[in-house]
Short mmCIF file of C-alpha atoms in Angstrom, two decimals:
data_model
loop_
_atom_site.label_atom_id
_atom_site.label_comp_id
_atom_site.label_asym_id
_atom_site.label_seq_id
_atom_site.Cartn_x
_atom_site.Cartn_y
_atom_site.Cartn_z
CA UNK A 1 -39.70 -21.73 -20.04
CA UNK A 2 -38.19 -24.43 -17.65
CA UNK A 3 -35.77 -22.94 -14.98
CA UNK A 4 -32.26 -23.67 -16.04
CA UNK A 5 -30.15 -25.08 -12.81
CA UNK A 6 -27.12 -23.39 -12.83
CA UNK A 7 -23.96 -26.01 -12.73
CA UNK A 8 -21.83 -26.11 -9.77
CA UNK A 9 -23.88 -24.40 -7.38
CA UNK A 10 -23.04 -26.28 -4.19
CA UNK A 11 -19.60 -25.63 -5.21
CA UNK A 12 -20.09 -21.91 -5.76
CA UNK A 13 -22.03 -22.03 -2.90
CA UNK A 14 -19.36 -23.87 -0.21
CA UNK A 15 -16.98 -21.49 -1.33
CA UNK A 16 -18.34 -18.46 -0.19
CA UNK A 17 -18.99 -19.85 2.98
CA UNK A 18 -15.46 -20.16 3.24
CA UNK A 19 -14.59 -17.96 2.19
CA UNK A 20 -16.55 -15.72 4.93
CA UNK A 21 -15.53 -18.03 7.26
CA UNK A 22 -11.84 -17.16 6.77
CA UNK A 23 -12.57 -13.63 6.62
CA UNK A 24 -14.62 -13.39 9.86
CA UNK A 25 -11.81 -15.85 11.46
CA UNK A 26 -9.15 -12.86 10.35
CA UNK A 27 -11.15 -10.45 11.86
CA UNK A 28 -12.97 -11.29 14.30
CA UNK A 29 -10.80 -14.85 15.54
CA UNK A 30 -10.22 -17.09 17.26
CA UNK A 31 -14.32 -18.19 16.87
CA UNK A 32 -15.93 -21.55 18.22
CA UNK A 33 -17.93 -23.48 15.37
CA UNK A 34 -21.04 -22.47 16.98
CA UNK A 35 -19.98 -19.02 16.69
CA UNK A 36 -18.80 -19.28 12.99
CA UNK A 37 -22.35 -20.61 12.37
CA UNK A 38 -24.22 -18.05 14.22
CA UNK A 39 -21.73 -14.91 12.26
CA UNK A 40 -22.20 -16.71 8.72
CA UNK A 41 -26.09 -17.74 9.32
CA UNK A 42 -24.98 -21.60 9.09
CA UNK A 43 -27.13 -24.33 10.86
CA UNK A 44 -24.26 -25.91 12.99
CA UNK A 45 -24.19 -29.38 10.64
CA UNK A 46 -23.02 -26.99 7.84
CA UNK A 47 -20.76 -24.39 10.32
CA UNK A 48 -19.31 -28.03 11.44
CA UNK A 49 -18.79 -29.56 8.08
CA UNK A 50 -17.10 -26.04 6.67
CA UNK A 51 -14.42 -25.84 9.41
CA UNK A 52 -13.47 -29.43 9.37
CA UNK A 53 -13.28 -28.83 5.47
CA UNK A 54 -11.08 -25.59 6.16
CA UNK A 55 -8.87 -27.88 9.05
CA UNK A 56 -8.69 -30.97 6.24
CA UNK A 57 -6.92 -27.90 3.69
CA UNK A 58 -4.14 -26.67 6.34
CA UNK A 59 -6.29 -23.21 6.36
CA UNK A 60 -7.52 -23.38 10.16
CA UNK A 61 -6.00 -24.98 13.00
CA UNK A 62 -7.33 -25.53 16.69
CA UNK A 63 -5.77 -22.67 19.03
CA UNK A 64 -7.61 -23.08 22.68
CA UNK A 65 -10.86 -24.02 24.24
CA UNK A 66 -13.74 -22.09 25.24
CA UNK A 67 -15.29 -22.82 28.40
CA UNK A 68 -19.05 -22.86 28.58
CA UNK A 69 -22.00 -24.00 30.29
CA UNK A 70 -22.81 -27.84 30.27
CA UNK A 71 -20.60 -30.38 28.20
CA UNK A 72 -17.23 -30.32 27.20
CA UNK A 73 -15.36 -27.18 26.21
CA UNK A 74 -16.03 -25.56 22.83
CA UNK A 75 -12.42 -25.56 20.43
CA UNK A 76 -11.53 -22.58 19.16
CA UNK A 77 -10.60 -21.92 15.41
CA UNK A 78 -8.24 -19.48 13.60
CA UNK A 79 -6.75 -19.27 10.60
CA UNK A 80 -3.48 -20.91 9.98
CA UNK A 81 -0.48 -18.33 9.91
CA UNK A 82 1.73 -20.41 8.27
CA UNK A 83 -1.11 -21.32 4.90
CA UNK A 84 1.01 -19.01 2.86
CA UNK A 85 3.47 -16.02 2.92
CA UNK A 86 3.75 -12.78 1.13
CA UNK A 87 6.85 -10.58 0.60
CA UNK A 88 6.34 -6.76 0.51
CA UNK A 89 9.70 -4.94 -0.85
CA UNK A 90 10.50 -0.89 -0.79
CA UNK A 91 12.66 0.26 -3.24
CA UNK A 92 14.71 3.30 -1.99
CA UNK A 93 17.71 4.76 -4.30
CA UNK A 94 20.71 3.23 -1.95
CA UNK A 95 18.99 0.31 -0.21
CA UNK A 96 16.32 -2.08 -0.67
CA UNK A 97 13.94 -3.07 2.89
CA UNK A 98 11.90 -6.09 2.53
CA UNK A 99 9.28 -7.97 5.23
CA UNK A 100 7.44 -11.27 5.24
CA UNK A 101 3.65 -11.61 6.83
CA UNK A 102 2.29 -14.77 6.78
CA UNK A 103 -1.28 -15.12 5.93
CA UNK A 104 -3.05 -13.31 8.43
CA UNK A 105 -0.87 -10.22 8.12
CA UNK A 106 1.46 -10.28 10.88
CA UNK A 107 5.20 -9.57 10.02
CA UNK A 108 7.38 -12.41 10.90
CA UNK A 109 10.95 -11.54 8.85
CA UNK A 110 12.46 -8.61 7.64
CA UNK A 111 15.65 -7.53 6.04
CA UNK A 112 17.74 -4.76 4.21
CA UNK A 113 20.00 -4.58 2.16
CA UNK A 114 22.33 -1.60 0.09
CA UNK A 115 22.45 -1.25 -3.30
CA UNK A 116 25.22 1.17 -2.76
CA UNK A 117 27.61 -1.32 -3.38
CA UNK A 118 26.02 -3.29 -6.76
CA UNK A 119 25.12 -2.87 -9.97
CA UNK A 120 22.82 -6.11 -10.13
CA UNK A 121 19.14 -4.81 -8.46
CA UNK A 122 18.38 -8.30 -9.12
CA UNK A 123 21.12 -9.57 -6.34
CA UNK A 124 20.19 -7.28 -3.92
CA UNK A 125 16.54 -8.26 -4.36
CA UNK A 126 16.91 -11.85 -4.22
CA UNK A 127 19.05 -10.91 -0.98
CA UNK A 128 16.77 -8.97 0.63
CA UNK A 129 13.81 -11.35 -0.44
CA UNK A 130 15.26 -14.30 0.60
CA UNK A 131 16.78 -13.10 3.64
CA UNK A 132 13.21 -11.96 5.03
CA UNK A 133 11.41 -15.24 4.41
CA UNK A 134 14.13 -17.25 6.25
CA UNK A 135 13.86 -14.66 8.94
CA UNK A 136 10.12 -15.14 8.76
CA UNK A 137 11.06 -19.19 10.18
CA UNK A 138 9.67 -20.02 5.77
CA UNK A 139 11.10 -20.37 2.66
CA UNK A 140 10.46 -19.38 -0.87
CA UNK A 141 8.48 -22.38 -1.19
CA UNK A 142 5.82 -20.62 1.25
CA UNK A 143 5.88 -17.02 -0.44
CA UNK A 144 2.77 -16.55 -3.00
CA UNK A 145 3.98 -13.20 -4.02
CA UNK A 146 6.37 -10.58 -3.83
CA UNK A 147 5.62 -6.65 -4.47
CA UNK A 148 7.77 -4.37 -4.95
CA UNK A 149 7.17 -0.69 -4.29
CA UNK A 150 8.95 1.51 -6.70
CA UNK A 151 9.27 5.08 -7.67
CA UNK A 152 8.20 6.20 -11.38
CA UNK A 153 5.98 4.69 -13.77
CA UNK A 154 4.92 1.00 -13.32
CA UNK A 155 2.77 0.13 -16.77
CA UNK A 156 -0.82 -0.83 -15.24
CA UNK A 157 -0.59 -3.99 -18.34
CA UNK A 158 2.83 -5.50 -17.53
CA UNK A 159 3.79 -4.26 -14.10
CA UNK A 160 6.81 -3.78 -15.54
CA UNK A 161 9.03 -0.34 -14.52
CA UNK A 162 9.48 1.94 -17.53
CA UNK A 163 10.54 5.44 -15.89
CA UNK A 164 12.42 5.54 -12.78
CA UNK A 165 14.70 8.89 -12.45
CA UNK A 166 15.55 7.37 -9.25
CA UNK A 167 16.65 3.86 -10.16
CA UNK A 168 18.98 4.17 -13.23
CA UNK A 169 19.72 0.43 -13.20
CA UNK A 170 16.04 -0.43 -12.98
CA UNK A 171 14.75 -0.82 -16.63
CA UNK A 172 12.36 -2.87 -18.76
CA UNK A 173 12.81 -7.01 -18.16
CA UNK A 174 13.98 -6.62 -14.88
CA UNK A 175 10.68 -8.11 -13.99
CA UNK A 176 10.98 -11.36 -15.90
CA UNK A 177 14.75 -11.32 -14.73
CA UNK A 178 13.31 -11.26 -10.47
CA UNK A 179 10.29 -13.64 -11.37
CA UNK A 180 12.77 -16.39 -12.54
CA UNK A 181 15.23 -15.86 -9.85
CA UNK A 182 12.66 -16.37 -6.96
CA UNK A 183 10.21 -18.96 -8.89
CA UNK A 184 7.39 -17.13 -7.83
CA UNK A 185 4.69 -14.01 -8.49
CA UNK A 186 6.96 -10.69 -8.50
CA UNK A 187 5.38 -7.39 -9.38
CA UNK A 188 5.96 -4.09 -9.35
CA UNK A 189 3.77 -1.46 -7.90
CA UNK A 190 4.07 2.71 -7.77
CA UNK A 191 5.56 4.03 -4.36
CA UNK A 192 2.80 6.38 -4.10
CA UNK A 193 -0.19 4.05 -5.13
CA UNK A 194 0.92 1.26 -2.31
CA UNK A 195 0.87 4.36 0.20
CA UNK A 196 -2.75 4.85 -1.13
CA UNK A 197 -3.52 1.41 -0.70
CA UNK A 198 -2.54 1.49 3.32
CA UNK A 199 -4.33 4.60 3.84
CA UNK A 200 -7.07 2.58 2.42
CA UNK A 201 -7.00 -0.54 4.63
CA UNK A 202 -5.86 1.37 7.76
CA UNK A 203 -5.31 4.76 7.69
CA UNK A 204 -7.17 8.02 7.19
CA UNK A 205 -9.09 7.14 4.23
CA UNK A 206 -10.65 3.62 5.63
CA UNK A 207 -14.34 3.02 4.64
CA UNK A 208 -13.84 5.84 2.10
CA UNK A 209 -14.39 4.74 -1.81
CA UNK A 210 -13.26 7.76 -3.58
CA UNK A 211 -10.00 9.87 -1.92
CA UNK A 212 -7.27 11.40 -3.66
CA UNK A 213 -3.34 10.86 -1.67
CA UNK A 214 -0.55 13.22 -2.42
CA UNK A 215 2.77 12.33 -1.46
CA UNK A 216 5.03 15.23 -0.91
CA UNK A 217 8.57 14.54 0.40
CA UNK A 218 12.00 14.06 -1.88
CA UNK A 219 9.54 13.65 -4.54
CA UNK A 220 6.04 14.48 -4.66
CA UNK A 221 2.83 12.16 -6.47
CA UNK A 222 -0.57 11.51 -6.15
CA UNK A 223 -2.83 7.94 -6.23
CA UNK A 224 -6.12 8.73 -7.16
CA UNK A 225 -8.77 5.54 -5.87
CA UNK A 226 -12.65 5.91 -7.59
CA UNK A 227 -14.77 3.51 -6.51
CA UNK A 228 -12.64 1.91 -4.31
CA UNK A 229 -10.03 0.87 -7.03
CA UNK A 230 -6.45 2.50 -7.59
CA UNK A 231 -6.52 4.26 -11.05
CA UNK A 232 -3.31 4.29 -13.08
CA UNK A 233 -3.89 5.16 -16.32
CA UNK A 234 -3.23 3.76 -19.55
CA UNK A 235 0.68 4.20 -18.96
CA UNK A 236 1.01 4.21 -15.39
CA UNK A 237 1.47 8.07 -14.88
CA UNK A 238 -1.45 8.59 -13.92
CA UNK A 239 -0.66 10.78 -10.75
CA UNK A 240 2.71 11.77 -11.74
CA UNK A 241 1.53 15.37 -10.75
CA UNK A 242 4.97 16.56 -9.92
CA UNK A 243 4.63 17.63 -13.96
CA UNK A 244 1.74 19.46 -13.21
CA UNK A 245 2.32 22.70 -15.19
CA UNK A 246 1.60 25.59 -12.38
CA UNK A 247 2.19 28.97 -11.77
CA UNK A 248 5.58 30.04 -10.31
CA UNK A 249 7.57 27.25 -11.20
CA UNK A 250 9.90 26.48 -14.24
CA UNK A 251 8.37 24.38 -17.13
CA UNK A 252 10.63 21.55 -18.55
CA UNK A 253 10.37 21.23 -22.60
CA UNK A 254 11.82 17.39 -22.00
CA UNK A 255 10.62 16.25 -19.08
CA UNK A 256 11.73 12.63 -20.00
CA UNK A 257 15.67 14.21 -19.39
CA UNK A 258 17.40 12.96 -16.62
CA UNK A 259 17.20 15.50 -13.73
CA UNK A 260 14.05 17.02 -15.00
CA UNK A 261 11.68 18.77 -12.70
CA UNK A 262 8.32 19.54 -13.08
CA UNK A 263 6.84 23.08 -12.32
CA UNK A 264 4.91 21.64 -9.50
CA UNK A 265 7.40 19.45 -7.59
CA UNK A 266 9.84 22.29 -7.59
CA UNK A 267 7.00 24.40 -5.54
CA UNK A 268 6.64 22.43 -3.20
CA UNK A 269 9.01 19.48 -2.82
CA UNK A 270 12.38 18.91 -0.22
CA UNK A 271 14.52 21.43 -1.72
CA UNK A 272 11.71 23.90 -1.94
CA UNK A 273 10.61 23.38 1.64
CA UNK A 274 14.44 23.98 2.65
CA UNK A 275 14.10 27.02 0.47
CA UNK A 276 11.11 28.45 2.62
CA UNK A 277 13.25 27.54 5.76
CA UNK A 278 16.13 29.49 4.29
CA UNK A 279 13.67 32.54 3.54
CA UNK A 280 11.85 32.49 6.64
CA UNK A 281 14.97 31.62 9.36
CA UNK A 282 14.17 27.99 10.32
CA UNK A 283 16.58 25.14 9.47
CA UNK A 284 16.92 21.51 9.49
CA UNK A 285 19.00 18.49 7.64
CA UNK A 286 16.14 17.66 6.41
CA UNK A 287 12.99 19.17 4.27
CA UNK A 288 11.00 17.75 7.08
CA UNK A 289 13.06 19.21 10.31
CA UNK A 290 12.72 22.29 8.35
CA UNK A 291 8.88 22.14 8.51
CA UNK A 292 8.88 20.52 11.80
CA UNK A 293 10.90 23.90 13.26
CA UNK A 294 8.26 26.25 11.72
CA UNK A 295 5.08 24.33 13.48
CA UNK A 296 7.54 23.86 16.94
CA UNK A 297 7.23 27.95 16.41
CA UNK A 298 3.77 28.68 16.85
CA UNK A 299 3.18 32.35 15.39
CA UNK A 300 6.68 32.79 14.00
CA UNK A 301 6.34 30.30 11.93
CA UNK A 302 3.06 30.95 10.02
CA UNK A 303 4.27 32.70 7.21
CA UNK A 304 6.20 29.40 5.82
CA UNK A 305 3.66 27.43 6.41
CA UNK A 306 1.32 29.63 4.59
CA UNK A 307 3.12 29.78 2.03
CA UNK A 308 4.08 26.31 1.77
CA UNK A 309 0.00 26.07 1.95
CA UNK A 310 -0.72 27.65 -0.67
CA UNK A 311 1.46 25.77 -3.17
CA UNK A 312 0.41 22.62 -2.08
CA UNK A 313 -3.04 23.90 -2.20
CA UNK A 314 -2.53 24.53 -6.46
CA UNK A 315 -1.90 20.83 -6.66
CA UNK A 316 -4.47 19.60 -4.98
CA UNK A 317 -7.10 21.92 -6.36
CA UNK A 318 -5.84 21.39 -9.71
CA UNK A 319 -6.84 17.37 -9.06
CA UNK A 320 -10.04 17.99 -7.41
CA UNK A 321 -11.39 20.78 -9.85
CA UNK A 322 -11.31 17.78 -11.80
CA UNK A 323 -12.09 14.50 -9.87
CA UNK A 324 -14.37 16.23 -6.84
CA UNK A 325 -13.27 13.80 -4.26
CA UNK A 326 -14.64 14.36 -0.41
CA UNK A 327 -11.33 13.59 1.24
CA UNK A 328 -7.33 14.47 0.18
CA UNK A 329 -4.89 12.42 2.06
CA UNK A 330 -0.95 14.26 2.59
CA UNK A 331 1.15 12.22 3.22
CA UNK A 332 5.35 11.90 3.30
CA UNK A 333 7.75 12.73 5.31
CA UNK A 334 7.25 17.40 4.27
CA UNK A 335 2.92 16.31 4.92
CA UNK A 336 3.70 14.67 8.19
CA UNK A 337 5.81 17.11 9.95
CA UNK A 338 3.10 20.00 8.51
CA UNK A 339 0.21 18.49 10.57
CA UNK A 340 -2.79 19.28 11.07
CA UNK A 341 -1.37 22.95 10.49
CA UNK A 342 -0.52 22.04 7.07
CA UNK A 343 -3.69 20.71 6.24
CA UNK A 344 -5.74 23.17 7.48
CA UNK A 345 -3.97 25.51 5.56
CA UNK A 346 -4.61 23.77 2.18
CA UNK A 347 -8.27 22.76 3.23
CA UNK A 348 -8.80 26.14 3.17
CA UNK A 349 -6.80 27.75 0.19
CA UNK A 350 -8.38 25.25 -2.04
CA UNK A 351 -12.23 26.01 -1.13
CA UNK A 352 -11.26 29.73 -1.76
CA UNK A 353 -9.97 29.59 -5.38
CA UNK A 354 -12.20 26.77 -6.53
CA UNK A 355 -15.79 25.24 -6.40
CA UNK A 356 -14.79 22.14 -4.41
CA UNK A 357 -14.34 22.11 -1.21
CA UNK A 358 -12.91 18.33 -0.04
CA UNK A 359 -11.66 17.63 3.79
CA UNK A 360 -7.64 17.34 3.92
CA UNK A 361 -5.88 15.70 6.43
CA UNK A 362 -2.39 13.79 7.01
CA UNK A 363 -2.07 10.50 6.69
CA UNK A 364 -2.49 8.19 9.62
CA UNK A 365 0.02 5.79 8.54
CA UNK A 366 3.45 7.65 9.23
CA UNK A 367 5.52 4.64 9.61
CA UNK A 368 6.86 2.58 6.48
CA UNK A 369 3.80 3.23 4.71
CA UNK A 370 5.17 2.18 1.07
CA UNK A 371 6.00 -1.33 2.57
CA UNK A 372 2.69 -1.23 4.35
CA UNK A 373 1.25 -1.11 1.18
CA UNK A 374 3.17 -3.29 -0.29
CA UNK A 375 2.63 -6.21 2.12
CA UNK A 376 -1.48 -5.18 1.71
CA UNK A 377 -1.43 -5.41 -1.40
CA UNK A 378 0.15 -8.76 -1.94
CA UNK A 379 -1.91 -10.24 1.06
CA UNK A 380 -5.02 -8.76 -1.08
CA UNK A 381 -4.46 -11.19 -4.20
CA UNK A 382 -3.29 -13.88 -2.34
CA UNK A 383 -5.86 -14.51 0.31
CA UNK A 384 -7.94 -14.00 -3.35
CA UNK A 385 -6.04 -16.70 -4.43
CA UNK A 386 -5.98 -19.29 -1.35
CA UNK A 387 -9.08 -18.44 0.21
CA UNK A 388 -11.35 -18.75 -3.19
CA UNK A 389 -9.60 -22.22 -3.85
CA UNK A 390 -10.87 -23.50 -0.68
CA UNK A 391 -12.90 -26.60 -2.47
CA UNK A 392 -10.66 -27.20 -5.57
#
């Protein structure tokens, strides 16, 4: 049988050398031509051709020379900040904090805004939205997409927010409603997922394609990522392991009821870490001074942390008695001012009442990390989106 040529190969073919231009130019820029050829394994005709393709499309620019041996100075190449924009948004219950990053991730606007004050999420959205970009020296025009990080359940099919305890005025629609307003991509993504997704691209769990992360702070969650992908369920609640139904704490019968708890969040959660301060003598404003005052103690404050150990260590053995992943990520604000302390203490309660024995440690990404992922997340699809259109 006669070799069938496949159509559009040159095509198929030009665009994944651009596509690994781009990507090498993100990482590893600014890069000469003859060093784009050498990285990519181009002869320098083709390395030549690509970049002056990529220049033609607004998607690299000339930034400086490189001085060499004989001849004239070599240009230099990166990729073109201002190609597109993204919008990552946090969602918190009395204010809403959004940043711009232009294509090659750098922040360039930022704003916040209270919600305190409105009843329309959708105002103080388009506020905060708007007010980054122009911050960012853009316009809407510019921004590809905008994610929001939300608490509660974010359906995996729509994006759309169907259970936020959190967000009263956030409801079903409110999607469509903030996708017409700004005339571009809006969606939603689960607080605790986007955290994963940082963690992922720059934090403890880098290079690492199956980890479990559980949040544990005002709230507490988990993002479970097999394979390298997020998974979220058929309903989004996948990870909504505050419900988890464990020993010592109170069962709801309605769990859907406003001001619900699960069993599991009220173990180990703010007001039960403020709890253990109360029991043990160490206070704080917050959960996390609380915590912070116990490891500032050394030896007087073991016994909270081993105790708040060992509830956080029924969670997470409860998830990996099932899933068997080689690393668990803590992370929030009660994880990060545990430590390493913290973590130890949970490494090693969870090898001694089950099977597995995974490697726990707090999250490396302490600051913003919900708008971290947020902003990662949206530069994911849309250097999908501009880099793979590079000869349309």
């Amino acid at each position: 049988m006669a070799a069938t040529r496949l159509p559009g190969t040159p095509r198929l073919l030009r665009a994944l050398n651009d596509r690994a231009a781009l990507e090498l130019l993100l990482a590893r820029g600014p890069l000469t031509r003859a060093q784009l050829g050498e990285m990519t394994g181009l002869s320098k005709v083709t390395a030549s051709q690509l970049v002056e393709r990529l220049e033609e499309r607004g998607l690299v620019r000339r930034v400086g020379e490189q001085a060499g041996g004989r001849g004239p100075n070599a240009q230099l190449y990166a990729v073109a900040p201002g190609s597109a924009h993204v919008i990552g948004v946090e969602v918190l219950p009395d204010r809403v904090i959004a940043a711009c990053a232009d294509i090659t991730g750098e922040v360039v606007g930022r704003s916040e805004q209270s919600t305190q004050d409105s009843d329309d999420p959708v105002r103080a959205v388009h506020s905060a939205v708007v007010q980054a970009a122009s911050r960012g020296g853009t316009d809407m025009a510019s921004v590809r997409r905008v994610v929001l990080g939300t608490p509660g359940l974010v359906d995996p099919q729509t994006s759309e927010v169907s259970f936020a305890f959190d967000l009263p005025r956030w409801h079903r629609g409110l999607l469509a409603e903030l996708r017409k307003d700004l005339s571009t991509p809006v969606v939603f993504g689960n607080d605790v997922n986007l955290v994963a997704i940082a963690e992922q691209h720059v934090g403890a769990a880098r290079g690492v394609d199956d980890f479990v992360l559980i949040w544990v702070g005002r709230g507490v969650g988990l993002a479970t990522v097999i394979g390298g992908r997020l998974h979220h369920g058929s309903t989004g609640a996948a990870g909504e392991i505050g419900y988890l139904p464990v020993g010592g704490g109170e069962i709801p019968r309605n769990a859907t009821k406003r001001g619900a708890k699960g069993a599991f969040q009220t173990l180990v959660a703010s007001d039960a870490a403020k709890a253990l301060g109360k029991k043990y003598g160490f206070r704080g404003n917050e959960s996390a001074d609380v915590v912070r005052a116990a490891v500032a103690a050394g030896a007087a404050g073991e016994p909270l942390l081993d105790e708040l150990g060992a509830r956080l260590a029924l969670g997470v053995a409860a998830t990996c008695v099932v899933l068997d992943p080689p690393l668990v990520v803590l992370a929030g604000e009660v994880s990060q001012a545990g430590g390493t302390a913290l973590a130890e203490r949970v490494e090693s309660e969870v090898a001694a009442i089950t099977l597995v024995a995974p490697k726990v440690v707090i999250s490396e990404v302490a600051v913003e990390p919900i708008l971290n992922g947020a902003l990662l997340s949206a530069l994911d699809s849309v250097r999908d989106e501009v880099f793979g259109s590079t000869t349309g």
